[in-house]
Short mmCIF file of C-alpha atoms and ligand atoms in Angstrom, two decimals:
data_model
loop_
_atom_site.label_atom_id
_atom_site.label_comp_id
_atom_site.label_asym_id
_atom_site.label_seq_id
_atom_site.Cartn_x
_atom_site.Cartn_y
_atom_site.Cartn_z
CA MET A 1 9.10 42.59 18.27
CA VAL A 2 9.74 40.49 15.72
CA GLN A 3 9.55 40.57 12.00
CA LYS A 4 12.50 42.77 12.54
CA GLU A 5 15.72 43.00 11.00
CA THR A 6 15.61 39.05 11.29
CA ARG A 7 17.15 36.83 8.53
CA SER A 8 14.07 35.90 6.78
CA ARG A 9 13.18 40.00 6.32
CA GLU A 10 17.49 39.63 4.29
CA LEU A 11 16.54 36.32 2.80
CA PHE A 12 12.81 37.99 1.28
CA GLU A 13 14.99 40.62 0.09
CA ARG A 14 16.94 38.88 -1.84
CA ALA A 15 14.17 36.65 -2.73
CA ARG A 16 12.94 39.76 -4.59
CA ARG A 17 15.22 40.46 -6.19
CA VAL A 18 15.37 37.59 -8.11
CA ILE A 19 11.49 35.77 -7.68
CA PRO A 20 8.20 37.19 -8.15
CA GLY A 21 7.46 38.55 -4.83
CA GLY A 22 10.49 36.81 -2.47
CA VAL A 23 8.48 33.18 -3.39
CA ASN A 24 7.56 30.39 -5.84
CA SER A 25 3.61 29.90 -4.08
CA PRO A 26 1.45 32.97 -3.66
CA ALA A 27 0.36 31.42 -0.73
CA ARG A 28 2.87 31.65 1.30
CA ALA A 29 3.75 35.10 0.48
CA PHE A 30 1.72 36.41 3.64
CA GLY A 31 0.62 38.83 1.62
CA ALA A 32 -3.21 38.36 3.27
CA VAL A 33 -2.07 38.94 7.03
CA GLY A 34 0.89 42.12 6.11
CA GLY A 35 4.50 41.20 7.30
CA VAL A 36 7.49 39.40 6.30
CA PRO A 37 6.74 35.77 5.17
CA ILE A 38 9.43 33.36 7.31
CA PHE A 39 12.00 31.67 6.68
CA PHE A 40 12.42 28.13 7.28
CA ALA A 41 15.59 25.92 8.20
CA GLY A 42 14.34 22.97 9.70
CA ALA A 43 12.02 20.38 11.00
CA SER A 44 10.55 17.25 13.15
CA GLY A 45 6.91 16.33 14.08
CA ASN A 46 5.02 19.09 15.27
CA ARG A 47 7.76 21.51 14.97
CA LEU A 48 9.26 24.32 12.53
CA VAL A 49 12.81 26.06 13.28
CA ASP A 50 12.97 29.14 10.92
CA VAL A 51 16.39 30.94 10.10
CA ASP A 52 16.87 32.73 13.08
CA ASP A 53 16.57 30.05 15.71
CA ARG A 54 12.90 30.80 16.40
CA GLU A 55 10.64 27.60 17.26
CA TYR A 56 7.00 27.22 16.30
CA VAL A 57 4.86 24.73 16.94
CA ASP A 58 2.77 24.25 13.19
CA TYR A 59 -0.87 23.96 11.54
CA VAL A 60 0.11 24.32 8.01
CA GLY A 61 1.87 20.85 7.91
CA SER A 62 3.00 21.83 4.23
CA TRP A 63 0.16 22.38 3.38
CA GLY A 64 -1.23 19.38 4.35
CA PRO A 65 1.21 15.87 3.57
CA PHE A 66 2.55 16.15 6.45
CA ILE A 67 -0.02 14.50 8.25
CA LEU A 68 2.10 12.49 10.56
CA GLY A 69 4.89 15.33 10.68
CA HIS A 70 7.63 16.53 9.18
CA GLN A 71 10.48 13.54 9.26
CA HIS A 72 8.60 11.07 10.62
CA PRO A 73 11.24 8.17 11.08
CA ARG A 74 10.10 5.48 8.54
CA VAL A 75 9.31 7.55 5.85
CA VAL A 76 13.11 9.40 6.55
CA GLU A 77 14.53 6.17 6.46
CA VAL A 78 13.08 4.67 2.57
CA LEU A 79 14.03 8.61 1.70
CA LEU A 80 18.00 7.99 2.45
CA ARG A 81 18.12 4.70 1.08
CA GLN A 82 16.20 5.71 -2.42
CA VAL A 83 19.12 8.80 -2.45
CA GLU A 84 20.99 6.34 -2.48
CA THR A 85 19.52 4.06 -4.29
CA ALA A 86 17.86 6.22 -7.85
CA THR A 87 15.93 9.09 -7.77
CA SER A 88 14.52 8.50 -11.26
CA PHE A 89 14.76 6.70 -14.13
CA GLY A 90 12.02 8.24 -16.58
CA ALA A 91 10.59 4.60 -16.75
CA PRO A 92 8.38 2.29 -14.36
CA CYS A 93 10.04 1.14 -11.39
CA ARG A 94 8.14 -1.47 -8.32
CA GLN A 95 7.32 1.25 -5.91
CA GLU A 96 4.76 3.56 -9.28
CA VAL A 97 3.10 0.00 -9.14
CA GLU A 98 2.29 -0.68 -5.06
CA LEU A 99 1.13 3.14 -4.39
CA ALA A 100 -1.43 2.05 -7.13
CA GLU A 101 -2.01 -1.13 -5.51
CA LEU A 102 -2.08 0.69 -2.09
CA VAL A 103 -4.95 3.00 -3.37
CA THR A 104 -6.87 0.59 -5.26
CA GLY A 105 -7.14 -1.99 -2.75
CA ALA A 106 -7.82 0.39 -0.37
CA ILE A 107 -10.58 2.69 -2.03
CA ASP A 108 -13.73 1.72 -3.26
CA GLY A 109 -14.31 3.27 -6.90
CA VAL A 110 -11.31 3.57 -7.67
CA ASP A 111 -9.39 0.94 -9.61
CA MET A 112 -7.03 2.49 -11.23
CA LEU A 113 -4.79 5.25 -10.41
CA ARG A 114 -1.84 7.16 -12.69
CA LEU A 115 0.85 9.26 -10.61
CA VAL A 116 1.65 13.22 -11.61
CA SER A 117 3.59 15.69 -10.02
CA SER A 118 0.84 17.78 -7.82
CA GLY A 119 -1.90 18.66 -7.29
CA THR A 120 -2.62 20.74 -10.39
CA GLU A 121 -1.34 18.21 -12.64
CA ALA A 122 -3.83 15.39 -11.58
CA THR A 123 -6.63 17.88 -11.39
CA MET A 124 -5.68 19.54 -15.00
CA SER A 125 -5.80 15.67 -16.19
CA ALA A 126 -9.25 14.84 -14.73
CA LEU A 127 -10.64 17.34 -16.45
CA ARG A 128 -8.71 16.23 -20.26
CA VAL A 129 -10.31 12.86 -19.13
CA ALA A 130 -13.65 13.85 -18.88
CA ARG A 131 -13.70 15.68 -21.95
CA GLY A 132 -12.19 13.16 -23.39
CA PHE A 133 -14.43 10.88 -22.22
CA THR A 134 -18.10 12.61 -21.97
CA GLY A 135 -17.20 14.56 -24.83
CA ARG A 136 -18.51 17.37 -23.79
CA ASN A 137 -16.54 21.14 -22.88
CA ARG A 138 -18.34 22.45 -19.79
CA VAL A 139 -17.23 21.89 -16.49
CA VAL A 140 -19.59 23.04 -13.32
CA LYS A 141 -17.21 23.88 -10.09
CA PHE A 142 -17.97 26.23 -6.97
CA ALA A 143 -17.83 29.76 -6.05
CA GLY A 144 -14.63 29.26 -3.02
CA CYS A 145 -13.12 26.03 -4.36
CA TYR A 146 -9.55 25.50 -5.25
CA HIS A 147 -8.83 23.13 -8.17
CA GLY A 148 -5.49 24.42 -8.97
CA HIS A 149 -3.89 26.50 -11.25
CA GLY A 150 -5.46 25.19 -14.15
CA ASP A 151 -7.14 27.44 -17.17
CA SER A 152 -10.33 26.28 -15.92
CA PHE A 153 -10.31 26.18 -12.68
CA LEU A 154 -8.88 29.92 -11.87
CA ILE A 155 -12.63 31.21 -13.06
CA SER A 156 -14.84 33.61 -11.44
CA ALA A 157 -18.12 33.76 -11.07
CA GLY A 158 -19.96 36.38 -13.68
CA SER A 159 -21.70 38.47 -12.65
CA GLY A 160 -26.11 38.26 -11.65
CA LEU A 161 -27.58 35.65 -12.71
CA LEU A 162 -25.12 34.87 -15.60
CA THR A 163 -23.11 31.32 -14.84
CA HIS A 164 -20.48 31.43 -17.15
CA GLY A 165 -17.59 32.33 -15.66
CA VAL A 166 -14.85 34.72 -16.09
CA PRO A 167 -11.43 34.36 -16.23
CA SER A 168 -9.68 35.12 -12.59
CA SER A 169 -6.43 35.19 -13.57
CA PRO A 170 -5.42 37.87 -16.62
CA GLY A 171 -3.68 34.83 -19.34
CA ILE A 172 -7.09 33.01 -19.55
CA THR A 173 -8.51 32.52 -22.47
CA PRO A 174 -12.26 34.36 -22.59
CA GLY A 175 -13.46 30.55 -23.60
CA THR A 176 -11.92 28.76 -21.63
CA ALA A 177 -13.41 30.74 -19.01
CA ALA A 178 -15.98 30.20 -21.52
CA ASP A 179 -16.54 26.84 -20.50
CA THR A 180 -16.29 26.78 -16.48
CA LEU A 181 -20.00 26.87 -14.95
CA ILE A 182 -19.12 28.42 -11.16
CA ALA A 183 -21.99 27.84 -8.78
CA ASP A 184 -23.16 27.77 -4.46
CA TYR A 185 -20.85 25.81 -2.54
CA ASN A 186 -23.61 23.22 -1.05
CA ASP A 187 -26.88 25.10 -3.06
CA LEU A 188 -28.18 22.13 -4.86
CA ASP A 189 -31.34 23.97 -6.94
CA GLY A 190 -28.43 26.61 -8.45
CA VAL A 191 -26.86 23.55 -9.97
CA ARG A 192 -30.09 21.80 -10.73
CA ALA A 193 -30.83 24.68 -12.76
CA ILE A 194 -27.41 25.00 -14.62
CA PHE A 195 -28.05 21.28 -15.27
CA GLU A 196 -31.34 21.81 -17.29
CA THR A 197 -30.25 24.89 -19.78
CA GLU A 198 -26.54 23.15 -19.63
CA GLY A 199 -26.81 19.39 -19.33
CA GLU A 200 -25.87 17.88 -21.97
CA GLU A 201 -22.78 19.91 -22.10
CA ILE A 202 -21.85 19.33 -19.14
CA ALA A 203 -18.89 16.73 -19.10
CA ALA A 204 -18.31 16.85 -15.19
CA VAL A 205 -18.75 19.09 -12.31
CA PHE A 206 -15.64 19.38 -9.80
CA VAL A 207 -15.39 19.82 -6.14
CA GLU A 208 -13.45 19.26 -2.76
CA PRO A 209 -16.39 17.63 -1.29
CA ILE A 210 -15.29 19.05 1.78
CA ALA A 211 -14.17 22.50 1.35
CA GLY A 212 -10.78 24.27 2.65
CA ASN A 213 -9.87 26.29 0.22
CA MET A 214 -12.61 28.57 1.48
CA GLY A 215 -11.43 27.96 5.24
CA VAL A 216 -12.98 24.62 5.86
CA VAL A 217 -16.10 24.30 4.58
CA PRO A 218 -18.12 20.74 4.90
CA SER A 219 -20.87 19.81 2.29
CA THR A 220 -24.14 18.51 3.55
CA ARG A 221 -24.97 14.85 2.97
CA GLU A 222 -27.77 16.75 0.28
CA PHE A 223 -25.53 18.35 -1.84
CA LEU A 224 -23.40 15.84 -2.57
CA GLU A 225 -25.66 13.31 -2.99
CA GLY A 226 -27.70 15.26 -5.36
CA LEU A 227 -24.58 16.46 -7.21
CA ARG A 228 -24.33 12.01 -7.71
CA GLU A 229 -27.22 12.17 -8.88
CA LEU A 230 -27.61 15.18 -11.37
CA CYS A 231 -24.79 14.29 -12.56
CA THR A 232 -25.83 10.02 -13.54
CA GLU A 233 -29.14 11.45 -14.75
CA HIS A 234 -27.16 13.42 -17.05
CA GLY A 235 -24.05 11.64 -18.15
CA ALA A 236 -21.58 13.81 -16.23
CA LEU A 237 -18.99 12.69 -14.34
CA LEU A 238 -18.47 13.30 -10.87
CA ILE A 239 -15.06 14.79 -9.56
CA PHE A 240 -14.13 14.32 -5.94
CA ASP A 241 -11.04 16.37 -5.50
CA GLU A 242 -9.25 14.98 -2.86
CA VAL A 243 -5.93 17.00 -2.98
CA MET A 244 -6.23 18.20 0.19
CA THR A 245 -8.99 15.60 1.88
CA GLY A 246 -8.03 12.66 0.49
CA PHE A 247 -6.06 10.28 3.51
CA ARG A 248 -6.63 13.53 5.85
CA VAL A 249 -10.48 13.22 6.92
CA ALA A 250 -10.43 9.53 6.28
CA PHE A 251 -8.19 7.23 4.24
CA GLY A 252 -10.56 6.94 1.99
CA GLY A 253 -11.15 10.88 2.55
CA ALA A 254 -14.88 12.14 1.49
CA ALA A 255 -15.70 9.94 -0.21
CA GLU A 256 -15.25 7.13 2.43
CA ILE A 257 -17.23 9.49 5.45
CA TYR A 258 -20.47 10.30 3.31
CA GLY A 259 -19.97 7.07 0.99
CA ILE A 260 -20.55 8.21 -1.95
CA ARG A 261 -18.33 7.42 -4.75
CA PRO A 262 -17.26 10.00 -7.52
CA ASP A 263 -16.03 8.49 -10.62
CA LEU A 264 -13.34 10.05 -10.86
CA VAL A 265 -10.68 11.71 -7.98
CA THR A 266 -7.63 13.29 -7.72
CA TYR A 267 -5.13 13.51 -4.56
CA GLY A 268 -1.45 15.39 -4.00
CA LYS A 269 -0.22 16.48 -0.63
CA ILE A 270 -0.30 13.23 1.88
CA ILE A 271 -0.38 10.78 -1.60
CA GLY A 272 3.91 12.06 -0.99
CA GLY A 273 4.65 12.35 1.79
CA GLY A 274 5.47 15.83 1.34
CA LEU A 275 8.00 15.30 -1.85
CA PRO A 276 6.25 15.96 -5.22
CA VAL A 277 2.92 13.68 -6.49
CA GLY A 278 -0.46 13.84 -7.32
CA ALA A 279 -2.62 10.60 -8.45
CA TYR A 280 -5.82 11.09 -9.93
CA GLY A 281 -7.99 7.26 -10.18
CA GLY A 282 -11.54 5.77 -11.45
CA LYS A 283 -13.86 3.70 -13.10
CA LYS A 284 -11.22 1.05 -14.86
CA GLU A 285 -13.84 2.10 -18.33
CA VAL A 286 -13.18 5.52 -17.66
CA MET A 287 -9.07 5.89 -16.83
CA GLU A 288 -8.78 2.85 -19.92
CA ILE A 289 -8.59 6.42 -22.05
CA VAL A 290 -5.58 7.43 -21.11
CA SER A 291 -2.73 7.39 -23.22
CA PRO A 292 -1.56 4.67 -24.22
CA ILE A 293 -3.88 2.62 -23.95
CA GLY A 294 -6.69 5.06 -24.34
CA PRO A 295 -6.51 8.86 -26.64
CA VAL A 296 -6.16 11.52 -23.97
CA TYR A 297 -3.45 12.14 -23.66
CA GLN A 298 -0.58 12.96 -20.03
CA ALA A 299 2.22 12.42 -19.09
CA GLY A 300 5.52 13.94 -16.75
CA THR A 301 9.24 13.37 -17.01
CA LEU A 302 9.40 11.98 -12.84
CA SER A 303 6.24 11.04 -13.08
CA GLY A 304 6.70 8.16 -10.47
CA ASN A 305 10.02 8.45 -9.86
CA PRO A 306 11.53 6.68 -6.65
CA LEU A 307 11.35 9.32 -4.36
CA ALA A 308 9.12 10.41 -4.17
CA VAL A 309 6.86 8.02 -4.90
CA ALA A 310 8.61 6.14 -1.38
CA ALA A 311 7.42 9.44 0.90
CA GLY A 312 4.25 8.85 -0.19
CA LEU A 313 3.84 5.08 -0.34
CA GLU A 314 6.19 4.95 3.32
CA THR A 315 4.00 7.15 4.19
CA LEU A 316 0.06 6.04 4.14
CA ARG A 317 1.26 2.40 4.67
CA ILE A 318 1.97 4.03 8.34
CA LEU A 319 -2.01 5.54 6.85
CA ARG A 320 -2.60 1.90 7.28
CA GLU A 321 -0.64 0.20 9.86
CA GLU A 322 -1.44 2.66 12.25
CA PRO A 323 -4.41 4.62 11.71
CA PRO A 324 -4.75 8.37 13.86
CA TYR A 325 -8.19 9.41 12.49
CA ASP A 326 -9.53 8.06 16.46
CA ARG A 327 -6.77 10.22 17.60
CA LEU A 328 -6.55 13.18 14.90
CA GLU A 329 -10.29 13.46 15.33
CA GLU A 330 -10.16 13.76 19.71
CA LEU A 331 -7.20 16.66 19.49
CA GLY A 332 -9.88 18.25 16.42
CA ALA A 333 -11.89 17.74 18.90
CA ARG A 334 -10.21 19.75 21.99
CA LEU A 335 -8.95 22.52 19.66
CA GLU A 336 -12.47 23.38 18.49
CA ALA A 337 -13.63 22.67 22.09
CA GLY A 338 -10.92 25.59 23.01
CA LEU A 339 -11.06 27.51 20.86
CA ARG A 340 -14.78 28.51 21.03
CA ARG A 341 -14.19 29.25 25.43
CA VAL A 342 -11.83 31.58 23.80
CA THR A 343 -14.61 32.40 21.36
CA ALA A 344 -16.65 32.94 23.91
CA GLU A 345 -15.06 35.21 26.69
CA ALA A 346 -13.61 36.83 24.63
CA GLY A 347 -17.71 37.88 24.28
CA GLU A 348 -18.16 37.09 20.14
CA GLU A 349 -19.69 34.85 18.35
CA TRP A 350 -17.26 33.67 16.11
CA THR A 351 -17.53 30.34 14.17
CA ILE A 352 -15.60 27.70 13.70
CA ASN A 353 -15.20 24.58 11.48
CA ARG A 354 -14.54 21.66 11.53
CA GLN A 355 -13.52 17.84 9.74
CA GLY A 356 -11.47 15.79 11.90
CA SER A 357 -8.39 17.39 11.42
CA MET A 358 -9.10 19.71 9.20
CA ILE A 359 -10.34 23.32 11.27
CA THR A 360 -10.79 27.13 10.37
CA LEU A 361 -11.69 29.97 12.42
CA PHE A 362 -13.94 32.67 11.09
CA PHE A 363 -14.55 36.12 13.19
CA MET A 364 -17.72 36.07 12.26
CA PRO A 365 -21.23 34.89 13.30
CA GLY A 366 -21.64 31.70 11.60
CA PRO A 367 -22.84 29.97 9.74
CA VAL A 368 -20.04 29.53 6.69
CA THR A 369 -22.03 26.73 4.74
CA GLY A 370 -20.18 28.66 0.87
CA TYR A 371 -18.13 31.14 -0.30
CA ALA A 372 -20.17 34.40 -0.40
CA GLU A 373 -20.35 33.24 4.18
CA ALA A 374 -16.81 32.47 4.68
CA THR A 375 -16.15 35.79 2.60
CA LEU A 376 -17.76 38.12 5.14
CA SER A 377 -14.88 37.09 8.64
CA ASP A 378 -13.05 39.75 9.87
CA THR A 379 -9.89 39.04 8.67
CA GLU A 380 -7.77 42.40 9.63
CA LEU A 381 -8.36 40.62 12.90
CA PHE A 382 -7.47 37.19 11.27
CA GLY A 383 -4.38 39.50 10.53
CA ARG A 384 -3.77 39.99 14.32
CA PHE A 385 -4.85 37.44 15.58
CA PHE A 386 -2.40 35.93 12.41
CA HIS A 387 0.52 37.67 14.24
CA GLU A 388 0.00 37.33 18.36
CA MET A 389 0.02 33.79 17.24
CA LEU A 390 3.01 33.58 15.38
CA GLU A 391 5.15 36.02 18.00
CA ARG A 392 3.66 33.10 20.78
CA GLY A 393 5.37 30.47 18.90
CA GLU A 394 2.49 29.36 17.04
CA TYR A 395 2.30 29.42 12.75
CA LEU A 396 -1.11 28.64 11.59
CA PRO A 397 -1.89 29.56 7.61
CA PRO A 398 -1.32 32.74 7.00
CA SER A 399 -4.85 33.30 5.28
CA GLN A 400 -8.27 33.45 7.24
CA PHE A 401 -9.50 30.84 3.48
CA GLU A 402 -7.28 27.89 4.74
CA SER A 403 -7.56 25.30 7.05
CA TRP A 404 -5.04 24.57 10.16
CA PHE A 405 -3.92 20.94 9.36
CA ILE A 406 -3.38 19.08 12.50
CA SER A 407 -0.57 16.69 12.59
CA ALA A 408 -0.37 13.33 14.29
CA ALA A 409 2.90 14.16 15.51
CA HIS A 410 0.71 16.75 18.08
CA THR A 411 0.21 15.80 21.27
CA VAL A 412 -2.68 17.45 23.65
CA GLU A 413 -0.64 19.44 25.96
CA ASP A 414 0.79 20.87 21.87
CA ILE A 415 -3.15 21.43 21.56
CA ASP A 416 -3.85 22.76 24.84
CA ARG A 417 -0.85 24.61 24.69
CA THR A 418 -2.97 26.66 21.93
CA ILE A 419 -5.22 27.54 23.19
CA GLU A 420 -3.83 29.08 25.85
CA ARG A 421 -2.03 31.62 23.71
CA ALA A 422 -4.58 32.11 20.67
CA ALA A 423 -6.57 32.72 24.39
CA SER A 424 -3.95 35.84 24.74
CA ALA A 425 -3.69 36.98 20.93
CA VAL A 426 -7.40 37.00 20.83
CA SER A 427 -7.32 39.60 23.66
CA ALA A 428 -4.74 40.75 21.91
CA ALA A 429 -5.82 41.05 18.93
CA VAL A 430 -8.88 42.71 19.55
CA ARG A 431 -7.64 45.54 21.57
CA GLY A 432 -6.29 45.38 17.97
CA GLU A 433 -2.20 45.41 19.44
CA ARG A 434 -0.64 45.46 16.11
CA ARG A 435 2.31 44.53 16.35
CA GLY A 436 5.08 43.18 12.76
CA VAL A 437 2.36 43.90 10.74
CA GLY A 438 2.04 46.10 7.23
CA ALA A 439 5.79 45.93 7.11
CA GLY A 440 6.22 43.82 3.49
N1 PMP B 1 -6.95 21.26 -5.00
C1 PMP B 1 -7.12 21.40 -3.81
C2 PMP B 1 -8.07 20.89 -3.60
C3 PMP B 1 -5.49 21.74 -3.18
O1 PMP B 1 -5.77 21.82 -2.21
C4 PMP B 1 -5.24 21.88 -3.62
C5 PMP B 1 -3.71 22.57 -2.82
N2 PMP B 1 -3.85 23.91 -2.03
C6 PMP B 1 -4.55 21.73 -5.24
C7 PMP B 1 -5.98 21.10 -5.62
C8 PMP B 1 -3.47 22.09 -5.95
O2 PMP B 1 -2.53 21.37 -5.60
P1 PMP B 1 -0.91 20.81 -5.55
O3 PMP B 1 -0.83 22.43 -5.43
O4 PMP B 1 -0.42 20.51 -5.39
O5 PMP B 1 -1.32 22.18 -7.22
#
């Protein structure tokens, strides 16, 4: 039995006294699966080592940034060099220009880029820009999409036909909630109906073009094309939140895969190569509204600092020089096929959604095209499966409603071992042999 008297448990008990819930971000708290979160001490390639010296194959990758695996030698080298040179100036530096040049040079429709320090900052800022640019207040977002913890995004769908949102957290004013309109993912008619009544007031439609925050749920082409048309027709901005998908599903993110150009795009995760960087960018005419050339204020003491930017810049350079996307697709397809075999052997009809190196196994018959369907998954079973996998040395995201991330550091052997372990984890989980659950 793992999760008994471990150093993780000791640390977690200390942490709970001084950090709310013992964690600095709720997603890592194991709240959805029970038990004690693992405290890690080291990482290399696709392996994690915890404070009890147990090793895991990592399918979280720090929630996305480590598309190249942990401690890529080139990234480590630039970081070491940068630490010896300078870590922050609060003034311009060469690296931030090079990062912005690389991204604007490679991605259609991103003429200018502003660097921030997290995905949340990127989305909050992009929404402010959209409001400033259009002179409108309202934003359309989709149930099940996550855009960081900005007030305007922590909104749930109102009841019945009411599309105006209600706060999904205390601390958000009803006024803020009223400006967020909630629609269903992949339901273009719903969005059309909102535009019919509120079209003149909508500043932006915010969307994860391939959702990762209700588990992986890709958009249909018609849906994204329809959003593009509706926004253009009504003078609203289409904002792709590619914090998770940017540089992950393709270098140019979902926008490249679907061939659809949003007005603004937000990045995080990979653009920082494991250090805190986010960014938002888009057409010059929109981005020129940002301070100091325009009136929309947005700032950051550590924005563009050379240390964080060095990790992101080197990561993006490697992705340009040696694109891993074909290989990631092969590994993803192999894992998907293996999980389908595991599902069939278990006599079940579970659903697997995948886009390249992002994959989710839902414990229910599909399809899963939006949030309402995703929530039908058997999350108790997921929790048991998660712990069975953990015991077998596989670190999956500790929630049903997340994507597993494959990295370029994973090998075919890793994937095959994961499939084998998934087969035995599934039978143990189905038998209901709950181990290590419920103690946290
Ligand atoms: N947008 C999306 C699509 C995300 O997945 C996330 C984080 N998971 C965010 C925004 C927020 O990013 P951060 O956690 O860096 O603030």
